[in-house]
Structures are given as structure tokens and as C-alpha cells.
Coordinates of C-alpha atoms in Angstrom, one line a residue:
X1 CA 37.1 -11.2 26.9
X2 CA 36.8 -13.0 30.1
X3 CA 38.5 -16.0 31.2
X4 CA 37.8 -19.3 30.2
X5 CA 35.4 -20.6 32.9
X6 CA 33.1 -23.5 33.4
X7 CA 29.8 -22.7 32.4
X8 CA 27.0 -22.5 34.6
X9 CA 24.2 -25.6 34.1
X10 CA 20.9 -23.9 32.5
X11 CA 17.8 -24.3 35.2
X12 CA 15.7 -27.2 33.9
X13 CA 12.8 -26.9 36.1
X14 CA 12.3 -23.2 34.5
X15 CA 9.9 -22.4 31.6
X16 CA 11.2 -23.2 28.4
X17 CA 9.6 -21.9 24.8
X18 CA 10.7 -22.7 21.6
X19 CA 11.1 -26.4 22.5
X20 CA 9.5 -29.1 23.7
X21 CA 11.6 -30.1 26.7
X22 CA 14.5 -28.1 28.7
X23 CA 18.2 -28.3 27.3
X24 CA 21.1 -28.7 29.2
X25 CA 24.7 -27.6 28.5
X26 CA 25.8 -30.9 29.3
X27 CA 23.5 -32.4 26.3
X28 CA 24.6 -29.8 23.6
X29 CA 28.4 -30.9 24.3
X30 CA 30.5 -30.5 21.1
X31 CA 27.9 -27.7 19.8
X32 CA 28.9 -24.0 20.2
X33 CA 26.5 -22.3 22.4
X34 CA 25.4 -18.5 22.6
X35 CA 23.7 -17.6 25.8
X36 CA 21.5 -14.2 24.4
X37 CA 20.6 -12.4 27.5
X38 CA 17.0 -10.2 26.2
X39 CA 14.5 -8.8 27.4
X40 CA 11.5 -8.2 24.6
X41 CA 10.9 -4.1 25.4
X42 CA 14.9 -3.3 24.5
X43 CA 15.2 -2.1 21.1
X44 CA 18.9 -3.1 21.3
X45 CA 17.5 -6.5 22.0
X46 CA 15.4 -6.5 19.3
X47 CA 18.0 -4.8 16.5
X48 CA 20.5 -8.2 17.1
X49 CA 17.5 -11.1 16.7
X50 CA 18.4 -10.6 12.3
X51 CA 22.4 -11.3 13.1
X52 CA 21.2 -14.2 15.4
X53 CA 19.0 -15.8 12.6
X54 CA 21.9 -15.7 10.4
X55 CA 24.6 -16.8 12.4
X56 CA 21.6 -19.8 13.7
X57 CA 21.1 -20.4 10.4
X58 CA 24.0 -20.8 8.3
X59 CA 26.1 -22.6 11.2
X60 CA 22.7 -24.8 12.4
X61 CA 24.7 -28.0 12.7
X62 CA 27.1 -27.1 15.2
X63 CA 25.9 -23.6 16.8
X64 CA 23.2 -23.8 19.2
X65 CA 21.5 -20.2 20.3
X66 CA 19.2 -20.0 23.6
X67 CA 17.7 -17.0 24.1
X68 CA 17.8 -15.8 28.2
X69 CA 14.7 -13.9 29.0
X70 CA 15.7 -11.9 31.8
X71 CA 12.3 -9.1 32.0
X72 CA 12.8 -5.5 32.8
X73 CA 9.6 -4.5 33.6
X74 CA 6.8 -6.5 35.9
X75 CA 4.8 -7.6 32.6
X76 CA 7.9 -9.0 30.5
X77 CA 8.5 -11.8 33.9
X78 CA 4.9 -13.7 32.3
X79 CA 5.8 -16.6 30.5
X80 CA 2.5 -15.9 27.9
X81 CA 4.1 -12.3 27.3
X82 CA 7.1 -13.6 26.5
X83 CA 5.8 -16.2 24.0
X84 CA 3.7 -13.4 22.4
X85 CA 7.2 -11.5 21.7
X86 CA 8.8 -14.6 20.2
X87 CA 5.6 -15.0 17.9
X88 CA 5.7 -11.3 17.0
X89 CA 9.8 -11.1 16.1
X90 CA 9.5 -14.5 14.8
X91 CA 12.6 -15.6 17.0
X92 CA 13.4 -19.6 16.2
X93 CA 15.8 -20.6 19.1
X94 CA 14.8 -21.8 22.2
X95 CA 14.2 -19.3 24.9
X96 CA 14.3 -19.7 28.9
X97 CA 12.7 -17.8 31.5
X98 CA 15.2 -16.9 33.4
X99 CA 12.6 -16.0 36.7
X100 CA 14.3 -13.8 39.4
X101 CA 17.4 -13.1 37.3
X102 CA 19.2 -16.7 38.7
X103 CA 21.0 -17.3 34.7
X104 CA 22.0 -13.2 34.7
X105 CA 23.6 -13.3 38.3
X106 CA 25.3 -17.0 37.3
X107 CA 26.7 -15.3 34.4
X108 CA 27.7 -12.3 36.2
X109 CA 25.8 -10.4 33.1
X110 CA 25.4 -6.4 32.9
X111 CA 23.1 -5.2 30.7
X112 CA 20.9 -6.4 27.7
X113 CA 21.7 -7.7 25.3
X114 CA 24.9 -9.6 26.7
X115 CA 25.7 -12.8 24.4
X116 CA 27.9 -15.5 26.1
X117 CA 30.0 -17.9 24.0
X118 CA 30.2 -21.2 25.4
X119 CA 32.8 -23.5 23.1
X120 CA 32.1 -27.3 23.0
X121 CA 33.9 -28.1 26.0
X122 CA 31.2 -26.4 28.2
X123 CA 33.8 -23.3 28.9
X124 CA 32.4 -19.7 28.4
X125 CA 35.2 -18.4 26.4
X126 CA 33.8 -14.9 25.7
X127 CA 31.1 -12.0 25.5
X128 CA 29.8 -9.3 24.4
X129 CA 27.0 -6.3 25.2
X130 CA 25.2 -4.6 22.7
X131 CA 24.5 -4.5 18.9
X132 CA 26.5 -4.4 15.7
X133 CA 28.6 -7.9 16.5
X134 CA 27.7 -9.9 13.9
X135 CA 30.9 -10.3 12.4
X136 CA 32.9 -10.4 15.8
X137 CA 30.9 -13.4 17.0
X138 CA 31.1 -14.9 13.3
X139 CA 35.2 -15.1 13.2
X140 CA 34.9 -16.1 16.8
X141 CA 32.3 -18.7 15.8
X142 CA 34.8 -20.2 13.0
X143 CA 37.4 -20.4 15.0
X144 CA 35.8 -22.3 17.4
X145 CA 34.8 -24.8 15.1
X146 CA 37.9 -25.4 13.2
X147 CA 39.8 -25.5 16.6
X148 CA 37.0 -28.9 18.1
X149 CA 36.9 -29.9 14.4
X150 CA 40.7 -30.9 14.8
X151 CA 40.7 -31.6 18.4
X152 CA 37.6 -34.4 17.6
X153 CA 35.5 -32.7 20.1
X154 CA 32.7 -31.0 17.9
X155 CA 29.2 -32.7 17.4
X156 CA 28.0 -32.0 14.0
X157 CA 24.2 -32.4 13.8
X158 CA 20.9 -30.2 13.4
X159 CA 19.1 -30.0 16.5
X160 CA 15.5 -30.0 16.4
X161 CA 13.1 -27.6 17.7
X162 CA 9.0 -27.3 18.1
X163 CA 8.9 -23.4 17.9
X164 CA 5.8 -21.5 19.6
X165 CA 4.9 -20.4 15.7
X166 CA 3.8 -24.2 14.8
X167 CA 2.3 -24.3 18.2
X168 CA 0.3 -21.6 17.3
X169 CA 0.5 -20.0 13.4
X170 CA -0.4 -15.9 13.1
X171 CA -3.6 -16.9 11.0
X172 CA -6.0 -14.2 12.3
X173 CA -6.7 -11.7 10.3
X174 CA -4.7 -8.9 12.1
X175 CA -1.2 -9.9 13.7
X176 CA -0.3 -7.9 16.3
X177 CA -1.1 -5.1 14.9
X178 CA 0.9 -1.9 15.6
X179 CA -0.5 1.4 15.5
X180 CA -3.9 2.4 14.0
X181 CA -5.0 5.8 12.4
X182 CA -8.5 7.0 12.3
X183 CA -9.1 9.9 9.6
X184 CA -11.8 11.4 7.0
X185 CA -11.0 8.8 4.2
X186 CA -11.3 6.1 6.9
X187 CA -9.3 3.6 8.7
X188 CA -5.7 2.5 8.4
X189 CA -4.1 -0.4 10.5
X190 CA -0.5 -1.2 10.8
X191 CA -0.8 -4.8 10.4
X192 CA 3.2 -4.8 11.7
X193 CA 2.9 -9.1 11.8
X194 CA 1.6 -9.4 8.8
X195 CA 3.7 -6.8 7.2
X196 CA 0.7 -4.8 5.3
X197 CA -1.3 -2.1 5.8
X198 CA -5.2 -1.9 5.9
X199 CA -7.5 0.3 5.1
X200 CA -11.0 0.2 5.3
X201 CA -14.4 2.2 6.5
X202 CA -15.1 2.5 10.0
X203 CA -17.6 -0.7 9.5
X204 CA -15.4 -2.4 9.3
X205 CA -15.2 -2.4 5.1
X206 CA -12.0 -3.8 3.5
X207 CA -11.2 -0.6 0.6
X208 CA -7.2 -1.2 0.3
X209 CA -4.7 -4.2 1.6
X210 CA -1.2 -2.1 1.1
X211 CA 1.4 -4.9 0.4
X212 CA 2.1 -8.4 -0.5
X213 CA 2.0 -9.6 3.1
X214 CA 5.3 -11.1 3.1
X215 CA 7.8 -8.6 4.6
X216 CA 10.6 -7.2 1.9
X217 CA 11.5 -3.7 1.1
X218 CA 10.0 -2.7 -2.4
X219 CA 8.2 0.2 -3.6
X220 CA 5.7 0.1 -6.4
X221 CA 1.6 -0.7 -6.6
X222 CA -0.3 -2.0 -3.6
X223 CA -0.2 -5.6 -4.5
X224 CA 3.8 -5.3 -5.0
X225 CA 5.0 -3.0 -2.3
X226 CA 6.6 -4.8 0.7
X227 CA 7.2 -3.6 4.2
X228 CA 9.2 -5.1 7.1
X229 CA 6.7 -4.5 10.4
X230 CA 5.6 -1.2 9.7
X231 CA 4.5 0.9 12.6
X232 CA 3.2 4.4 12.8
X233 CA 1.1 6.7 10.4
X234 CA 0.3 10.2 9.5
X235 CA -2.2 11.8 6.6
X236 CA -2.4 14.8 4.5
X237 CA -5.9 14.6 3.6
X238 CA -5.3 17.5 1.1
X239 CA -2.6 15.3 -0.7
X240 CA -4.4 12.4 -0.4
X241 CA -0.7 10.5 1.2
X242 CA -0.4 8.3 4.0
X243 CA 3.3 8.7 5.5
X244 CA 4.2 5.8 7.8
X245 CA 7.1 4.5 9.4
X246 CA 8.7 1.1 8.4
X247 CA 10.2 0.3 10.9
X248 CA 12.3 -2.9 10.6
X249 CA 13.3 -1.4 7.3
X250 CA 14.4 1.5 9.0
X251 CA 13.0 3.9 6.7
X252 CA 10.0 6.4 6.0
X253 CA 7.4 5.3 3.4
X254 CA 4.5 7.6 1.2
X255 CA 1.5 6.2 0.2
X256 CA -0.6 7.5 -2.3
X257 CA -4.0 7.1 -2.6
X258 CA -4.9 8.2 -5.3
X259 CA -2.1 6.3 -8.1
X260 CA -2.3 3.4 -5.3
X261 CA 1.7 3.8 -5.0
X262 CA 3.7 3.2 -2.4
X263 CA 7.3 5.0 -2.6
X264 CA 10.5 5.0 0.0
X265 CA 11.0 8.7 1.0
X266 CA 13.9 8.5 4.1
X267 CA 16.7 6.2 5.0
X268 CA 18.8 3.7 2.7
X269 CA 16.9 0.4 4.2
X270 CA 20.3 -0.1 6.8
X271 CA 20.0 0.7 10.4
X272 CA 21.7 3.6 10.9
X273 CA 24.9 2.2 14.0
X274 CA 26.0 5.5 14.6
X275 CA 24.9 8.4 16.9
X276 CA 23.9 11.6 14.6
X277 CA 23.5 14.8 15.4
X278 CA 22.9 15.9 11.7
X279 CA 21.0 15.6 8.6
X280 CA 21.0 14.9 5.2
X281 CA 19.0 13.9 1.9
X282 CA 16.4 11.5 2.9
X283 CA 17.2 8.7 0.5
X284 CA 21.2 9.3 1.8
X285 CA 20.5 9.1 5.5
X286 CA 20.5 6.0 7.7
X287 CA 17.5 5.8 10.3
X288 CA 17.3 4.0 13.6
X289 CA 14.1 1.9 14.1
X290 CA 11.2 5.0 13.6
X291 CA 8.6 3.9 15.6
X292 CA 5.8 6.7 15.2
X293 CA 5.4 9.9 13.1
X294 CA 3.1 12.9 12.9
X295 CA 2.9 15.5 10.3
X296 CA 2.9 19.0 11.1
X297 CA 2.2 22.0 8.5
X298 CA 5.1 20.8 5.8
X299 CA 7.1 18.8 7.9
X300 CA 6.9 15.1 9.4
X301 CA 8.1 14.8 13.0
X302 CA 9.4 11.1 13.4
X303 CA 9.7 9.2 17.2
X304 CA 13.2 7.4 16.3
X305 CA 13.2 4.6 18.8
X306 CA 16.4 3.4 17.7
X307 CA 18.4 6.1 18.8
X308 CA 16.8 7.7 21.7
X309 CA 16.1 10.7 19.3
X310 CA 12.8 12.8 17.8
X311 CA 13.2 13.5 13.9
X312 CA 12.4 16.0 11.7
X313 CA 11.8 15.8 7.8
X314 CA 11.3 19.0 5.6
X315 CA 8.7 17.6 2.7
X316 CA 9.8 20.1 0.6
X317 CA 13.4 19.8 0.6
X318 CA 13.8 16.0 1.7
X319 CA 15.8 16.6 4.3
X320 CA 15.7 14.5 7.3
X321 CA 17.6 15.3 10.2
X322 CA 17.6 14.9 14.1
X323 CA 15.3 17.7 16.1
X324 CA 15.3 16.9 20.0
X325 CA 18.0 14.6 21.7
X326 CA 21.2 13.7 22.4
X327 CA 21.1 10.1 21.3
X328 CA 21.8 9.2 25.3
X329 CA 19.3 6.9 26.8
X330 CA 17.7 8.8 29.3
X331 CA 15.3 11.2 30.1
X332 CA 17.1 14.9 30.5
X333 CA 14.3 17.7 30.1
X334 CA 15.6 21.3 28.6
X335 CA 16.6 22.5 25.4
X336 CA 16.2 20.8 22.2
X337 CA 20.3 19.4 21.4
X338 CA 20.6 19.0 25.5
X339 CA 17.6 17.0 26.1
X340 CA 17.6 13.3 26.3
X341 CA 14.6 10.2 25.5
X342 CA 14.6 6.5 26.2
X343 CA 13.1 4.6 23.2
X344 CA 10.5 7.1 22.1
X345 CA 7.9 5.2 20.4
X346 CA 4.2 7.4 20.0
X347 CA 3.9 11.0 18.9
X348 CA 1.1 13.2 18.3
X349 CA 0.9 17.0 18.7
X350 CA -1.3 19.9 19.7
X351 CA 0.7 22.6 17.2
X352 CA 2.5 23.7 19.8
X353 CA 4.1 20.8 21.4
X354 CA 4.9 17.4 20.1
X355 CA 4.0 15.0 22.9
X356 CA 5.8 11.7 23.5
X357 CA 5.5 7.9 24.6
X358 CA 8.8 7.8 25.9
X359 CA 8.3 4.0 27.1
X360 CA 11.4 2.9 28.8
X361 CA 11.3 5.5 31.2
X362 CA 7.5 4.9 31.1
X363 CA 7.0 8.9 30.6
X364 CA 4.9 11.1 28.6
X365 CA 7.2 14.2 27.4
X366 CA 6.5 17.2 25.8
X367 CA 8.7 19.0 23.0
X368 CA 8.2 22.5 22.0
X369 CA 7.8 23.2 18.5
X370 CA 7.5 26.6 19.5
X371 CA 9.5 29.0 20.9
X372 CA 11.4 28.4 24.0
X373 CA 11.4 25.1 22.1
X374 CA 11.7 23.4 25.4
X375 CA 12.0 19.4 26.4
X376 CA 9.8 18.7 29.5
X377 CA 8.1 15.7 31.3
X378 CA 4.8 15.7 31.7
X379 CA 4.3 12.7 33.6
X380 CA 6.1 9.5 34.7
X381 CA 9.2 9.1 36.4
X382 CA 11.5 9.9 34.2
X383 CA 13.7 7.2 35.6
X384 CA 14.7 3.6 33.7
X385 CA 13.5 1.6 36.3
X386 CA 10.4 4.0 38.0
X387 CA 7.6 2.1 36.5
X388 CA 4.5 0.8 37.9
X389 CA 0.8 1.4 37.9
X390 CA -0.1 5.0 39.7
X391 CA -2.3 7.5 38.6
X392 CA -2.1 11.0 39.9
X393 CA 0.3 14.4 39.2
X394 CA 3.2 14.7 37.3
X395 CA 6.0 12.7 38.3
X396 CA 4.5 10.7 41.1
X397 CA 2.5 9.0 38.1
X398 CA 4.1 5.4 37.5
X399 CA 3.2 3.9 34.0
X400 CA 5.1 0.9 32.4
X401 CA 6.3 0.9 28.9
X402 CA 3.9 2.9 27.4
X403 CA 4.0 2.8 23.4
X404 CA 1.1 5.2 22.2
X405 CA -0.5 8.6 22.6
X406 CA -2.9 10.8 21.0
X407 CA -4.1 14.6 21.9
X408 CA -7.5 14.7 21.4
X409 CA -10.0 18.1 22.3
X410 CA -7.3 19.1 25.1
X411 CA -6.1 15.6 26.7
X412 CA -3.8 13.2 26.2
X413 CA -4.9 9.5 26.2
X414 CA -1.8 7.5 26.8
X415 CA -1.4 3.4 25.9
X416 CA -0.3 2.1 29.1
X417 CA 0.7 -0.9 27.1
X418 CA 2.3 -3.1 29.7
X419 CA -0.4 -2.0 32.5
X420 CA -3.0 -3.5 29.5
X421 CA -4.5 0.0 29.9
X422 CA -6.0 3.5 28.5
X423 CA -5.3 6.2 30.6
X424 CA -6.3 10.1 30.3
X425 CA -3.6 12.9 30.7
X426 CA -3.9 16.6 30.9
X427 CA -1.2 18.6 29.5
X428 CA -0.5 19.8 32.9
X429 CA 0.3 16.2 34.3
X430 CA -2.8 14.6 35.4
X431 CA -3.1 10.8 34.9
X432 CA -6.5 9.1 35.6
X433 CA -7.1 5.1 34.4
X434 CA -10.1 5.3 32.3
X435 CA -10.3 1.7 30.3
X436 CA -9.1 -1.9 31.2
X437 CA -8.5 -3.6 34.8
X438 CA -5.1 -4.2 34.3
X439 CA -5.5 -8.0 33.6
X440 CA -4.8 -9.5 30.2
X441 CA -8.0 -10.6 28.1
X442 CA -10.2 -9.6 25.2
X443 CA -13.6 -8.2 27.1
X444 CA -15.8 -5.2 25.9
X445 CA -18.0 -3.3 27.9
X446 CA -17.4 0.1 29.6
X447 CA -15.1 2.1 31.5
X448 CA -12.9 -0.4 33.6
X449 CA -14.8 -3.1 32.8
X450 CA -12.8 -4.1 30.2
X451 CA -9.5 -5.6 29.1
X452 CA -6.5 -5.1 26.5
X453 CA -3.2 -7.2 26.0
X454 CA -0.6 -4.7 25.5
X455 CA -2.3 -1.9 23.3
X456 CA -0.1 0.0 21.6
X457 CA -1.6 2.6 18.9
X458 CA -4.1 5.1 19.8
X459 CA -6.5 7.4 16.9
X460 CA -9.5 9.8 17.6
X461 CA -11.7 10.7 15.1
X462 CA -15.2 12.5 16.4
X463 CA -16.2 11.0 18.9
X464 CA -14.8 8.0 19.1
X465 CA -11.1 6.1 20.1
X466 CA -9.6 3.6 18.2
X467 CA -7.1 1.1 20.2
X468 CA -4.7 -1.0 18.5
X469 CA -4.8 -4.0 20.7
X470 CA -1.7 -5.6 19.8
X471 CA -1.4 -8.9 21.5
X472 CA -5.1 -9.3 20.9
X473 CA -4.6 -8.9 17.0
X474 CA -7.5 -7.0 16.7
X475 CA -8.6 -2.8 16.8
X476 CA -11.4 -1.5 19.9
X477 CA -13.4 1.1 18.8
X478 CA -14.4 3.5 22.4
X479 CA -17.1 5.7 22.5
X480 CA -16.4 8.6 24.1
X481 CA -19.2 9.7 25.0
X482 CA -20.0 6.6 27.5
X483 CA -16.7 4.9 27.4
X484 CA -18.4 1.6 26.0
X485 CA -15.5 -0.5 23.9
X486 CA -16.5 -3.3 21.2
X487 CA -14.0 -5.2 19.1
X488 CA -14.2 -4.1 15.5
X489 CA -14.9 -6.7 13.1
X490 CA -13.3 -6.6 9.1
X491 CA -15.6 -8.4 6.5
X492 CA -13.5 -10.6 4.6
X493 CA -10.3 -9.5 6.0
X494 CA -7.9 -13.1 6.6
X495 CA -4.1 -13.3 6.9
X496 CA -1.8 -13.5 3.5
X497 CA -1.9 -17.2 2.4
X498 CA -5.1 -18.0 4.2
X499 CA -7.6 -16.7 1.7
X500 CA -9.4 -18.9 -0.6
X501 CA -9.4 -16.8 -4.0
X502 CA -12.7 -15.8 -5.1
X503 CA -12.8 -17.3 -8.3
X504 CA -12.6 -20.6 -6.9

């Protein structure tokens, strides 16, 4: 705890979302206020937003949240980025841009997350850094208001909000969707805001919508199963299963095709809070945010943002247990159990190595599957805070944030997500832009001449690329032959509750 201080006025001359005018400490006098100091790439950012809904929730007439956007990387600091994240985690308190870190430095802050408690008076009375303090902040929260209750100096009344989502509702018929997968029995789309799953022919054909729409955790038929922003998929085309990753259920679904059944396979539907360097039964084990996953002869290797970790499930035994990495935040090349990632969050594979969107060290990495079974970097940095937008060799490359990858006929193309580009990798380290500007927008055309808005999910199949195009809400299909990209369009596809049933 720190002492009890004065809070520092909020900047009302700075962007605001989530409302429609700035707020002031000095207005919300008699309210308890929680400062939540985020930026939208931190997974430890994005594990607390469920403890804030609650505690903004059930204490709404006398507990005021305000979400502090202080950006990590170059493309989190733009105000229509940062409205996009709020849309996509459906956040409902009012959020400030908090441009050139002037709220962190007032508030002498750290690291993200950082939540300050300001008590009725205007005093910061506390803090705290990381995840996992719901119930800390709860007590603290009650004791607050039982302690102004009897003094007379709390203000109980619902404040009222405009929130960016009924500025501008996810109705199109993708939501910012995740990752896509391209294989022989067609298309599948990680509709993550939607909380569904696609499928359809590469024109574009609807032939399965996987879940109700509205997110839950349940298993059963296609029109009953529920997912919670699902992210990235595998198939076993002899099988006939999907695998994918759900990922703010934090567990590992199978989809089967042919009994149209979806079934949870890994992880008890908790976040797992704990480092783990072992195993267990899949249904016994608790998983941390798995981002992407790849299959490999009889076992599933899993990108486990969460904890910094890559994941390995045996399909025959159902055992899931870690297979590269520490746990540590960082990115440590070498063996398998010394090795270290940063928020791992694409995986694909060449049979001998896994390779890896490790995005916040903005690094591709490479894990042997093979003996030596070694960790390496292939390109990036390798450093937190070395991002930016240089192609070349190995670690003089600079990407930022990137979130997919795909080996494909002995490259790796790479979603440069915050750089709004596709880039082209060699296993050897190579980088070379090949699609997008580096400017948000929705244009086709070829080569460079086009634009993304933070793609995310990368599949090859023949000769084409398909690009999950996340803040676009829609999948680019690239020919590879002349690198011309079109937006795919979905006959008949419309977000849940926005279709008029066909027998009216």
C-alpha cells in the first residue's frame, strides 16, 4: 500500500471513449474510483477486464472504474485502435488516452496492469499490479464504502455512460474475427466477437455456423455449443475434427464434423493463476489463454499466451502438459525447459520445427520438435520494447506485435498485425514486406497496394492466402501467384440476432 495522497486531476482536454464528455475526480466525489492502468496487447491486461465487470457491476452506484490507456507499442497510442479494443473485449467503463504517459508518470505507475484506488475523498488510498485481485480490491472496496457511508461522505447514484458499442453495435457479419483456417473440406473462421465458428466453401458458401453466437461454455450440437472468443484451429482431415482453441474459456475444444458435435477436450473452463511446469489429464488441467494450435502426427501443439508457454497434448492419452518455456516473459533461446516466450500467440510447423508469433517481443521463434530440440529466434528483436517496422536479417528485423504465421512451400508469412502488414520470412531470417502500406484501411489490389487493420490469422491452401483481417471484420483471400488481394464475401452470412428467419 502506499500512503494516502491527493489524487492527481484526470486530463480533460485528452481523448475520452466510453462517454460522452471527460470526467473529473473532483465530479465523481463521494464515488470510489479505480484508476485501471492498460494497455490492449497485455494479456494480463486483458485477463482482469471479467473481475472489473463484476466489481463495476454489482457496486455501480457508488464505484466508478476509468480505464487509463497508456499504449506499449506505436499503434496502441491511436485513439481509433483503442476504441476497436474496447468494442472487441466489450469493456463498459470509460477509458482515457493517456497520450505520452502524463496519468502513468502522475501516478508514479510501473507496469500494466496497475489499478489505483481513489476513496471518496479524492485520496489514492492503494494499488495493486497484476491479475488475480478480485477479491483484494472487493474487501478493500467494502470497506471503503461502509467507512463514507458513516462518515456521510459517499454519493450513492448510477452514473451514466454512452459506451463506443451503442455508438457503433458489432452487426457485420464477421466481428473481429480471429484466426482463419483454409483446408480440403473448406473454410473455417474464428468469428472470436461473435463467439462462433464458420465454415463455408471458398466462395464464400455458408455449410456450418458452430455455436449459438452468444458466448458461454457448453458442449453439445452446433446450434447449442457456446464458445467464449475462440481463436485458433487445426484439422485432421482423416478424422474429419476441427481442434480449436477457446480462448477466453481457457480450454481446448473438438469439433466433429461428421455427428456435428462439439466437445471440451483440455482445461476445467478456469484460468489456470499459477506457473506449471507439468501435466496432467486434459479435463483436470487449468490452461492459460491458448491462443493458437497446430496438430502434429498424434499430438496438438498449443501457443499458450497466458503463460508465456508452448503446450503439448497427447490425443491418445489426454494428456496436456507444458513443452517449451519457463513461464518467464521473455525471449531466452536454448533448450526446451530453459527457454523463455512473451505471449506466444500463432503456431504452425514445418515437421521439424514449430514456428512462433511470439508478439510482445514482436519475434518469430522456432522450436525444435526434433532432436537437439532447440528454442531459437529467427527474427525480431527478441527484446520487449525492440519493435518497429524493418525488414531485413534476423535480429536487425523490427516487427510490432505480430499475432499470426503460417509455413507455406518453405516460407514463413508472418501477420505483422500492428504494422497492418503481411510479411514473408525465410527460415533462415529473412523478412521482406510483401502486402499492405502500413496505413489502416480496407483496399484490395496487389502487392503493397493494399491495406489491413490489424490482421491476425494467416491459412494457405494451393495457391492462395487467406488473412483474417481482424479490425476490418472481414477474411482477404491473396493470390499467390500475382499477390492480388480481394475481400471475400459470405452469402447470407449476418451477425446472431440480426437475421430475419426464413420462414418469415
Amino acid at each position: 500500500m502506499i500512503p494516502r495522497v491527493r489524487a492527481p486531476e484526470l486530463p480533460q482536454n485528452y481523448s475520452w471513449l466510453n462517454t460522452d464528455k471527460p470526467l473529473s475526480l473532483k465530479q465523481l466525489k463521494g464515488r470510489v474510483v479505480i484508476l485501471d492502468f492498460w494497455t490492449y496487447c497485455c494479456i494480463n491486461c486483458l485477463h482482469i477486464l471479467p473481475d472489473l465487470k463484476y466489481l463495476e457491476q454489482k457496486y455501480q452506484d457508488s464505484l466508478t472504474i476509468i480505464g487509463v490507456h497508456s499504449g506499449k507499442f506505436d499503434n496502441e497510442k491511436e485513439t481509433e485502435n483503442i476504441r476497436q479494443a474496447i468494442l472487441r473485449y466489450d469493456i463498459e467503463h470509460p477509458v482515457i488516452v493517456d497520450s505520452g504517459f502524463r496519468v502513468w508518470e502522475e501516478y508514479a505507475v510501473r507496469a500494466w496492469p496497475t489499478l489505483m484506488i481513489i476513496d471518496p475523498e479524492g485520496y489514492v488510498i492503494g494499488s495493486v499490479s497484476g491479475e488475480g485481485k478480485r477479491n483484494v480490491l472487493e474487501e478493500l472496496i467494502q470497506r471503503l464504502i461502509q467507512q463514507h457511508h458513516d462518515k456521510g461522505t459517499i454519493n450513492f447514484q448510477e452514473l451514466s455512460l454512452t459506451l463506443e458499442k451503442q455508438r457503433q453495435p458489432l452487426i457485420t457479419p464477421l466481428a473481429f474475427p480471429g484466426k482463419v483456417l483454409a483446408t480440403e473440406a473448406g473454410l473455417f473462421i474464428a468469428d472470436s466477437g461473435h463467439h462462433r465458428l464458420v465454415m463455408s466453401t471458398f466462395d464464400g458458401e455458408i455449410l456450418h455456423l458452430i455455436g449459438t453466437g452468444k458466448s458461454g461454455l457448453t458442449d453439445g450440437a452446433f446450434d447449442e455449443a457456446q464458445f467464449f472468443a475462440p481463436q485458433g484451429m487445426t484439422f485432421d482431415a482423416e478424422n474429419q475434427m476441427l481442434y480449436v482453441v477457446d480462448t477466453e474459456n481457457h480450454v481446448l475444444r473438438r469439433v466433429d464434423l461428421q455427428h456435428q458435435l462439439v466437445e471440451t477436450i483440455a482445461g476445467t473452463g478456469e484460468q489456470s493463476r499459477k506457473i506449471q511446469l507439468h501435466g496432467g489429464a486434459g479435463l483436470e488441467t487449468a490452461l492459460n489463454s491458448p491462443w493458437d494450435l497446430v496438430k502434429v502426427g498424434n499430438s496438438l501443439f498449443i501457443a499458450m499466451a497466458g503463460s508465456h508457454q508452448i503446450w503439448q497434448m497427447d490425443l491418445e492419452t489426454g494428456v496436456v502438459k507444458p513443452y517449451a518455456g519457463m513461464g518467464a516473459e521473455a525471449c531466452i533461446d536454448g533448450s526446451l525447459a530453459e527457454s523463455a516466450f512473451a505471449q506466444p500467440s500463432g503456431i504452425s510447423h514445418n515437421g521439424q520445427e514449430l514456428y512462433i508469433a511470439d508478439s510482445e517481443v514482436s519475434s518469430i521463434r522456432g522450436v525444435g520438435i526434433v532432436e537437439p530440440y532447440q528454442v531459437r529466434t529467427v527474427c525480431g528483436s527478441g527484446d520487449l520494447f525492440g519493435f518497429g517496422d524493418v525488414d531485413g536479417q534476423g535480429e536487425n528485423v523490427r516487427l510490432q506485435h505480430c499475432l499470426g504465421v503460417e509455413y507455406a512451400q518453405n516460407f514463413l508469412w508472418v501477420a505483422d498485425s500492428y504494422n497492418h502488414k503481411i510479411k514473408l520470412v525465410s527460415p533462415s531470417g529473412n523478412c521482406q514486406t510483401v502486402l499492405g502500406d502500413g496505413t489502416v484501411g480496407l483496399q484490395d489490389g496487389q502487392g503493397k497496394n493494399t491495406r489491413f487493420f490489424e490482421p491476425s490469422g494467416l491459412s494457405v491452401w494451393g495457391s492462395y492466402l487467406y488473412i483474417s483481417d481482424t479490425n476490418n471484420h472481414v477474411i482477404r483471400r491473396v493470390d499467390l501467384n500475382s499477390f492480388e488481394v480481394i475481400t471475400l464475401e459470405f452469402v447470407g452470412l449476418c451477425a446472431p440476432d440480426v437475421c430475419i428467419p426464413k420462414n418469415l
